[in-house]
Coordinates of C-alpha atoms in Angstrom, one line a residue:
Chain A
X408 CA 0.0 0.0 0.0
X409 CA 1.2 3.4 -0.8
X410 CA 2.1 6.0 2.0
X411 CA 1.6 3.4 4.3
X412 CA 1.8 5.7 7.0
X413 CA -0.7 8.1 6.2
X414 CA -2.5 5.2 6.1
X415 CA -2.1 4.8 9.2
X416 CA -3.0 8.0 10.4
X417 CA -6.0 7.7 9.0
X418 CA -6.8 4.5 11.2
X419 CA -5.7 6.2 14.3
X420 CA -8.2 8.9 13.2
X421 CA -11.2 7.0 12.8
X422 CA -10.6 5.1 16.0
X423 CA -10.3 8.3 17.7
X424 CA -13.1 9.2 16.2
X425 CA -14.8 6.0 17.6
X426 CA -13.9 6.5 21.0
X427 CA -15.6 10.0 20.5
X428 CA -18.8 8.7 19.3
X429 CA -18.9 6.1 22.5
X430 CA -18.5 9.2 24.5
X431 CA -21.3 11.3 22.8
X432 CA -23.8 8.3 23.4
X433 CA -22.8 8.6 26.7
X434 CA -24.1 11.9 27.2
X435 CA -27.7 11.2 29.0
X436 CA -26.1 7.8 31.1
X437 CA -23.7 7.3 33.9
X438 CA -20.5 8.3 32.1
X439 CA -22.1 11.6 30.7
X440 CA -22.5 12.9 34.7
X441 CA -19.0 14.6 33.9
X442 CA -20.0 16.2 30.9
X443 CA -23.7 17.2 32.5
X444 CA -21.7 19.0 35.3
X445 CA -19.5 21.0 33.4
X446 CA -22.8 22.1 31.6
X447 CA -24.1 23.3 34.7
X448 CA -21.0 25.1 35.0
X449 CA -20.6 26.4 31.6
X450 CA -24.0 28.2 32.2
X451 CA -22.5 29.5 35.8
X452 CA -21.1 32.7 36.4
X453 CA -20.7 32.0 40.1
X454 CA -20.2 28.8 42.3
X455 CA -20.6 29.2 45.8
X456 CA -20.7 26.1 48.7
X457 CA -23.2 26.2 51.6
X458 CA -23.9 24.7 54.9
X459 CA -26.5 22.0 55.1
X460 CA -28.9 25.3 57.0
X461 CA -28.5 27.3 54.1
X462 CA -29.2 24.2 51.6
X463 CA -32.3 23.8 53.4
X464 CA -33.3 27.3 53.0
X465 CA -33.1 27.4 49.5
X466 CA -34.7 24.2 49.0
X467 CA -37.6 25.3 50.7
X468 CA -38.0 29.0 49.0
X469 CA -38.5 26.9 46.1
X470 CA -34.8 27.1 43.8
X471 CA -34.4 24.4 41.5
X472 CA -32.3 21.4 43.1
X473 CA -29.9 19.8 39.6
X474 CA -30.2 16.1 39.7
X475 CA -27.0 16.1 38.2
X476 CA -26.0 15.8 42.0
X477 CA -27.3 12.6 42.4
X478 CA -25.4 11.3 39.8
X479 CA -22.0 11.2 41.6
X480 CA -20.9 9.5 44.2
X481 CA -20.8 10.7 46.7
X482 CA -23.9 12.4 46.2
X483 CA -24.2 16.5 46.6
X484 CA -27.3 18.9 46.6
X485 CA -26.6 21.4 43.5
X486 CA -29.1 24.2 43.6
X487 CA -29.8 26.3 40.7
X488 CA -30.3 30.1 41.8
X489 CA -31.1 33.2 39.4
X490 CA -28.6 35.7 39.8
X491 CA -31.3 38.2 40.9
X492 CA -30.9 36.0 44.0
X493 CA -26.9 36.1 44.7
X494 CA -27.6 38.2 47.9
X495 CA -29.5 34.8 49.8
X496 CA -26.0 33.4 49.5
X497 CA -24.6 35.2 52.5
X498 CA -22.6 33.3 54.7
X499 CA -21.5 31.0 51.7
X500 CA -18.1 30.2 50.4
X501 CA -17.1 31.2 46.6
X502 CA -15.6 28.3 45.3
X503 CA -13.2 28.5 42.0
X504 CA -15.3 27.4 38.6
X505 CA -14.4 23.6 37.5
X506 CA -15.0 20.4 38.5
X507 CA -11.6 20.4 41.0
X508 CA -11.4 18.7 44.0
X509 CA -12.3 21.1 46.7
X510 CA -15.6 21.4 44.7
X511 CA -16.7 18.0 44.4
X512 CA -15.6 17.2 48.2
X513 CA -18.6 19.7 49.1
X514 CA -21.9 18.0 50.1
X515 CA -23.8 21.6 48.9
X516 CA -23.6 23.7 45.7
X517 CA -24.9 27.0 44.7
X518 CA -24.5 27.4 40.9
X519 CA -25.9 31.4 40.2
X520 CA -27.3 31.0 36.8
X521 CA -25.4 33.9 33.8
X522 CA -28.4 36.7 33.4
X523 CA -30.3 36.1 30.3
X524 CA -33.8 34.3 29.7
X525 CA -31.9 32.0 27.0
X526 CA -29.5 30.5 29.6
X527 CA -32.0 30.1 32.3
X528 CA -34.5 28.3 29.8
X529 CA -32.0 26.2 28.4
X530 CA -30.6 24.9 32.0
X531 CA -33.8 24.7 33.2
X532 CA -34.8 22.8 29.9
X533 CA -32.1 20.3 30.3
X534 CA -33.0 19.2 33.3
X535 CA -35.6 16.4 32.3
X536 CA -33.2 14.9 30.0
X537 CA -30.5 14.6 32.8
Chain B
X1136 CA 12.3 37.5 11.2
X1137 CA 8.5 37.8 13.6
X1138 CA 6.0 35.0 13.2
X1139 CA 3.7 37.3 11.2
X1140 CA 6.1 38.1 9.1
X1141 CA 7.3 34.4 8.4
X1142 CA 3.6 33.8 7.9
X1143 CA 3.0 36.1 5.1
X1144 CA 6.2 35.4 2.9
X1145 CA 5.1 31.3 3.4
X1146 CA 1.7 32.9 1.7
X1147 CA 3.5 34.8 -0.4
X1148 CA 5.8 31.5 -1.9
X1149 CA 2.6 29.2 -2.0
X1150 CA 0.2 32.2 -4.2
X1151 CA -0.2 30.2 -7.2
X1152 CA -1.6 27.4 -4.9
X1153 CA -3.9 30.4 -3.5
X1154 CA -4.9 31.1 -6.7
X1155 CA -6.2 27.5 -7.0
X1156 CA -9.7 27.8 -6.9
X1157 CA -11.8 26.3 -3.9
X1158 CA -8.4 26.2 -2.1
X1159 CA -8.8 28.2 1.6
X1160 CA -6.1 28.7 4.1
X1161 CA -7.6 26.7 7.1
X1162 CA -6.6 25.9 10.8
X1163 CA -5.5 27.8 13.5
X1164 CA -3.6 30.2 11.4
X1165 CA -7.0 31.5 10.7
X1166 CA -7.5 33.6 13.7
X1167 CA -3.9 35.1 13.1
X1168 CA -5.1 36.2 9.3
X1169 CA -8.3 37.9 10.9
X1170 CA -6.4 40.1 13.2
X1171 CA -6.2 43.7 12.5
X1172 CA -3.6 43.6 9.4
X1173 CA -3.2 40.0 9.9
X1174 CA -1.2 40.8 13.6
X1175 CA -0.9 37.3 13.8
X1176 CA -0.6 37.5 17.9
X1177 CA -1.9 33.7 18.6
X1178 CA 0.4 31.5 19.8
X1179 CA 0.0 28.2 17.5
X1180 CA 2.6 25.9 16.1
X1181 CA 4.8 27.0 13.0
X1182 CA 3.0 25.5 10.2
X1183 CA -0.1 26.7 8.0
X1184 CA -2.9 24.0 7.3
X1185 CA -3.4 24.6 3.0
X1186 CA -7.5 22.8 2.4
X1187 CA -7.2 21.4 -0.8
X1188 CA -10.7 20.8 -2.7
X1189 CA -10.2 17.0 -4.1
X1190 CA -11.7 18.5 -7.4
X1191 CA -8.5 20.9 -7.3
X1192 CA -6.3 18.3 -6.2
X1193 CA -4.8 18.3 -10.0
X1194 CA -4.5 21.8 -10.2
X1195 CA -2.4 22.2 -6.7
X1196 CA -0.3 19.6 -7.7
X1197 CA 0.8 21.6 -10.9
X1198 CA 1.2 24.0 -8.4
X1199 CA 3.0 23.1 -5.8
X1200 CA 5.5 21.1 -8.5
X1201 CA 6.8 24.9 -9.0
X1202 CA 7.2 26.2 -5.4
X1203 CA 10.5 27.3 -4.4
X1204 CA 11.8 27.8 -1.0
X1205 CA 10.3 24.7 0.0
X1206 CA 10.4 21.2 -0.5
X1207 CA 8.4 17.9 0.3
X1208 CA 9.0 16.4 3.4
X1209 CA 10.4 12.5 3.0
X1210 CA 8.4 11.1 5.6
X1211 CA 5.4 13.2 5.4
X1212 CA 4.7 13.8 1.4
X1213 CA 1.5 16.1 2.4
X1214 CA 3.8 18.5 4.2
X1215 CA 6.3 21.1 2.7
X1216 CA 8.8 22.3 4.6
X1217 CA 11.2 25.7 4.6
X1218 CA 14.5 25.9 2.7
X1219 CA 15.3 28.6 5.1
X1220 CA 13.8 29.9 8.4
X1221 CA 12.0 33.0 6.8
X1222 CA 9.2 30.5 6.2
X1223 CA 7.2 28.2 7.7
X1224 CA 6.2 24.8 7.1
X1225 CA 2.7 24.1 4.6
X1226 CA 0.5 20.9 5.7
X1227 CA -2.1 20.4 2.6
X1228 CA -5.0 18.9 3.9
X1229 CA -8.0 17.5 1.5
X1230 CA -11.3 18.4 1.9
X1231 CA -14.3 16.4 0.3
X1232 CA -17.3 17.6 0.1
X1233 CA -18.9 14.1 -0.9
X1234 CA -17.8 13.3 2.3
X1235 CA -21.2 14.1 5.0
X1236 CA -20.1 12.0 7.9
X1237 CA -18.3 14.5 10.0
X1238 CA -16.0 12.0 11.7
X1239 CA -15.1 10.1 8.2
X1240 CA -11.3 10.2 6.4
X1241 CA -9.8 8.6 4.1
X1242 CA -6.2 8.7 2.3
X1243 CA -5.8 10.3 -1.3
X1244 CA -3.0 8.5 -2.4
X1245 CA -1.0 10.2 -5.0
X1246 CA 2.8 9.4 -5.5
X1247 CA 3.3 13.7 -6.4
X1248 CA 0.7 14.7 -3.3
X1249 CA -1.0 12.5 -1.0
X1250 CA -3.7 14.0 1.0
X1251 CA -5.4 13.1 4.3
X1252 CA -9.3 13.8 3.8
X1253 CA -11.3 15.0 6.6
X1254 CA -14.9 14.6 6.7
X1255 CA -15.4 17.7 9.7
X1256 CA -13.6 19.7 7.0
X1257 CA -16.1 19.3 4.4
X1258 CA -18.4 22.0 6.7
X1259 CA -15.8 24.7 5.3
X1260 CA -16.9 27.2 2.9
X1261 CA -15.1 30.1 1.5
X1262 CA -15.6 33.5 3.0
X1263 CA -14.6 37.0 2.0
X1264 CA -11.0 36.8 1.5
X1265 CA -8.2 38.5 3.5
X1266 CA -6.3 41.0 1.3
X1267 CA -3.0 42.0 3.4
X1268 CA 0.3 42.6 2.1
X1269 CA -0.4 42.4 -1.4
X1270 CA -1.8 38.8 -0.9
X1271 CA -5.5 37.9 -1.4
X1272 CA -5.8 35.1 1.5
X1273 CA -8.7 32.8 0.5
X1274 CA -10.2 31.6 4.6
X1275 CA -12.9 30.0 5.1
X1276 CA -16.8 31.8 6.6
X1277 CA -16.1 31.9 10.5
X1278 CA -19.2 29.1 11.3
X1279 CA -17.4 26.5 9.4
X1280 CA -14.1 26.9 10.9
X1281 CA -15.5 27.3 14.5
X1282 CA -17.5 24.2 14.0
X1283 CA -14.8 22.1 12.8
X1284 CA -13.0 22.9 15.7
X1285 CA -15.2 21.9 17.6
X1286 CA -16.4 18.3 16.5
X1287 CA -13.0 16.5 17.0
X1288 CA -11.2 15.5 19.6
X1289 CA -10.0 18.3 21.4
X1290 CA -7.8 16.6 24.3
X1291 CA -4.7 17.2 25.7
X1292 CA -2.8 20.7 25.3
X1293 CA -2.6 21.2 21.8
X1294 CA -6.6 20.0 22.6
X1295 CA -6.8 23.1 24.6
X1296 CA -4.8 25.4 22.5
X1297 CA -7.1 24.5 19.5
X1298 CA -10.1 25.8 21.8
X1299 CA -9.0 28.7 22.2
X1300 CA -8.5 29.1 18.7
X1301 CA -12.3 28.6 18.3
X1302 CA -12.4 31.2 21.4
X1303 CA -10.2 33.6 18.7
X1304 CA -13.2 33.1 16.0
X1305 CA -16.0 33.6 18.0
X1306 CA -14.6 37.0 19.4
X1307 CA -14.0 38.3 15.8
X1308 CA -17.8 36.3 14.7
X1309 CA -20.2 38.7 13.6
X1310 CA -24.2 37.9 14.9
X1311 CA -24.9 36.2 11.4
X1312 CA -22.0 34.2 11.8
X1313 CA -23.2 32.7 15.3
X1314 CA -26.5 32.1 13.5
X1315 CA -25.1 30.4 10.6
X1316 CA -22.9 27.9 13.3
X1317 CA -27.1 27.5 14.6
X1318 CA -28.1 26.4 11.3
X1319 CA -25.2 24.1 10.2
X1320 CA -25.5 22.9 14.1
X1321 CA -29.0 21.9 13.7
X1322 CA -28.7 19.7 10.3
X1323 CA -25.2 18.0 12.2
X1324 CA -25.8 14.0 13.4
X1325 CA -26.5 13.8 16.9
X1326 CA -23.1 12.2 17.6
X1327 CA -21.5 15.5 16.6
X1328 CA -23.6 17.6 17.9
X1329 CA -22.9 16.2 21.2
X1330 CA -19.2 16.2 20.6
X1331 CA -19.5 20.3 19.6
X1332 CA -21.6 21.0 22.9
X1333 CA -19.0 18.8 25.1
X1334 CA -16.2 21.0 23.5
X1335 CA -17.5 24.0 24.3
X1336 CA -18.5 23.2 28.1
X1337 CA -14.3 22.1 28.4
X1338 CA -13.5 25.6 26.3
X1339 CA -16.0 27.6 29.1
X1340 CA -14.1 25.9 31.7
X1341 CA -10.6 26.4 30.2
X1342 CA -7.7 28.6 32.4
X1343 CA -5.6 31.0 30.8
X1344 CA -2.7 29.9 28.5
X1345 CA 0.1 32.3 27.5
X1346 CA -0.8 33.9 23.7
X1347 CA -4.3 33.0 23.7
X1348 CA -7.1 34.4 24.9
X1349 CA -8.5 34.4 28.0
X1350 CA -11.5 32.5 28.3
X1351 CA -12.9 33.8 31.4
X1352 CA -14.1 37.4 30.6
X1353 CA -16.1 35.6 27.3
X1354 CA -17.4 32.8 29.3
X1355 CA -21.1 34.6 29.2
X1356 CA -21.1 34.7 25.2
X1357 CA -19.7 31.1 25.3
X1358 CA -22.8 30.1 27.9
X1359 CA -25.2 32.0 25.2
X1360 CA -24.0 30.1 22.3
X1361 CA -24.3 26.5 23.6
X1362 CA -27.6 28.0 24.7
X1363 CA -28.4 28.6 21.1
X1364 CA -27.2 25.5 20.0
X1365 CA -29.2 23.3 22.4
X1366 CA -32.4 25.5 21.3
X1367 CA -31.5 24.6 17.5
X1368 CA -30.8 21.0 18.2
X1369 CA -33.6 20.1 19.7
X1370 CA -34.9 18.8 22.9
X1371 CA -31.7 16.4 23.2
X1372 CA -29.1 17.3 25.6

């Protein structure tokens, strides 16, 4: 075979490509949790950690609670809150964007929604599907 | 000799392939070409990705049989490399546009100028034309590029450098283009589409890397346009 190692190239390319198509069916199961987090994130402008009082609170006023937090383990409350809201999270912690470790070691999220109806409908719109 | 500078006179050697019709300049040295005068202030790697049109591949090969100041790379015969370190090295790259599966390639073999044909590449389309330095740069529209970026695998640190990159074109996309990478989006398999939106959640999460831009200050628009793409996708997430 001619240019036998662009040949190859092409192999490595299309199992690469494989593995990327696993992934993408992946999306809506078990493996996908990572992805579905960073997608809370991605439509975050803030991400704050609470104490189990304050998680309550929140819970009860009625903020959305992600079921992407069930789908780790160990499990976490993530709660969803419009940015009109940010001042409720006094007494919270700002916590660095990302999925890093200090993040995922706390039991209670705050994720404060970017402004903007077509963020907040699509987050909110996701959240069947997760 | 500046980057920018070794840039243009690599342009300058390989015109009569420019010339070519349905040939575009692609890659990250796209970004670099839309800067103000074609500044050229992103930090990528010292090459130029050439897309060759597999309809033109007859006519580039004329072509490039008369370059000077560069020669064919022995073990990579798709890749010319400098004579001298004024220019840079040229990757020519097919593009298909028979070929609809996104993730699909295949190997144009040619003893003068085999080609590696990308399937995410056949999305490209040409766009208005950079003129700088007495060069008329065919690129490709903005939607194209920043949604080949996007559906392949983008790991690792050149993985994260070529986000960026799509961070470069989005900052310099203009409203119609954003609504054009809607369109293209919506018509994608859902395969892809997942792969684009995964891409952009690791881009909105990226830290800073020296010559690129920072992501954090656009993360709104980037929230905004995977909003936008799940709207014109449909109810899958």
């Amino acid at each position: 075979m001619k240019h036998e190692h662009l040949h190859a190239r092409i192999r490595l390319t299309r199992s690469r490509a494989a593995v990327l198509k696993w992934e993408a069916r992946q999306s809506t199961l078990a493996h996908g949790i990572w992805y579905r987090l960073r997608r809370l994130l991605t439509f975050s402008c803030e991400l704050w950690a609470v104490d189990d009082a304050k998680m309550n609170e929140l819970i009860a006023s009625g903020f959305t609670v992600a079921p992407e937090g069930e789908g780790i383990e160990p499990s976490k409350r993530i709660v969803l809150l419009p940015s009109t809201h940010r001042e409720r999270l006094a007494g919270g912690r700002p916590l660095p964007l990302g999925l890093r470790r200090e993040v995922l070691a706390e039991p209670n999220l705050v994720l404060v929604l970017w402004e903007g109806n077509d963020v907040v409908t699509a987050v909110h719109d996701g959240q069947g599907a997760a | 000799v500046d980057f920018r500078t070794r840039l243009l006179r690599t342009l300058h050697a390989i015109e009569s392939v420019l010339r070519t019709p349905g040939v575009l300049v692609i890659g990250s040295e796209v970004p670099n070409l839309l800067e103000p005068s074609a500044g050229s202030t992103l930090v990528v790697s010292q090459d130029v990705d050439i897309g060759v049109p597999v309809s033109s591949h007859a006519a580039v090969k004329a072509a490039v049989g008369e370059l000077k100041g560069l020669r064919q790379s022995e073990r990579e015969p798709s890749v010319w490399v400098p004579e001298s370190t004024d220019l840079i090295e040229v990757n020519f790259i097919g593009i298909d546009p028979a070929l609809r599966e996104t993730m699909e390639s295949y190997v144009l073999d040619d003893p003068q100028l085999p080609l590696l044909v990308f399937g995410a590449l056949s999305y490209l389309e040409g766009g208005a034309p950079v003129e700088v330095d007495g060069l008329t740069i065919p690129v490709p529209r903005p939607a194209g590029l920043i949604l080949e970026k996007l559906m392949t695998d983008r790991s690792g640190v050149k993985g994260d450098r070529d986000l960026l990159v799509v961070l470069a074109l989005l900052l310099v996309a203009a409203p119609a283009d954003l609504d054009e990478v809607a369109r293209v989006f919506s018509g994608l398999p859902d395969e892809t589409q997942q792969t684009i939106r995964n891409n952009l959640t690791l881009l909105s999460l990226l830290e800073p890397v020296s010559g690129m831009p920072d992501p954090r200050p656009h993360r709104q628009k980037i929230a905004r346009l995977l909003a936008g793409l799940e709207s014109a996708g449909g109810a899958r997430r």
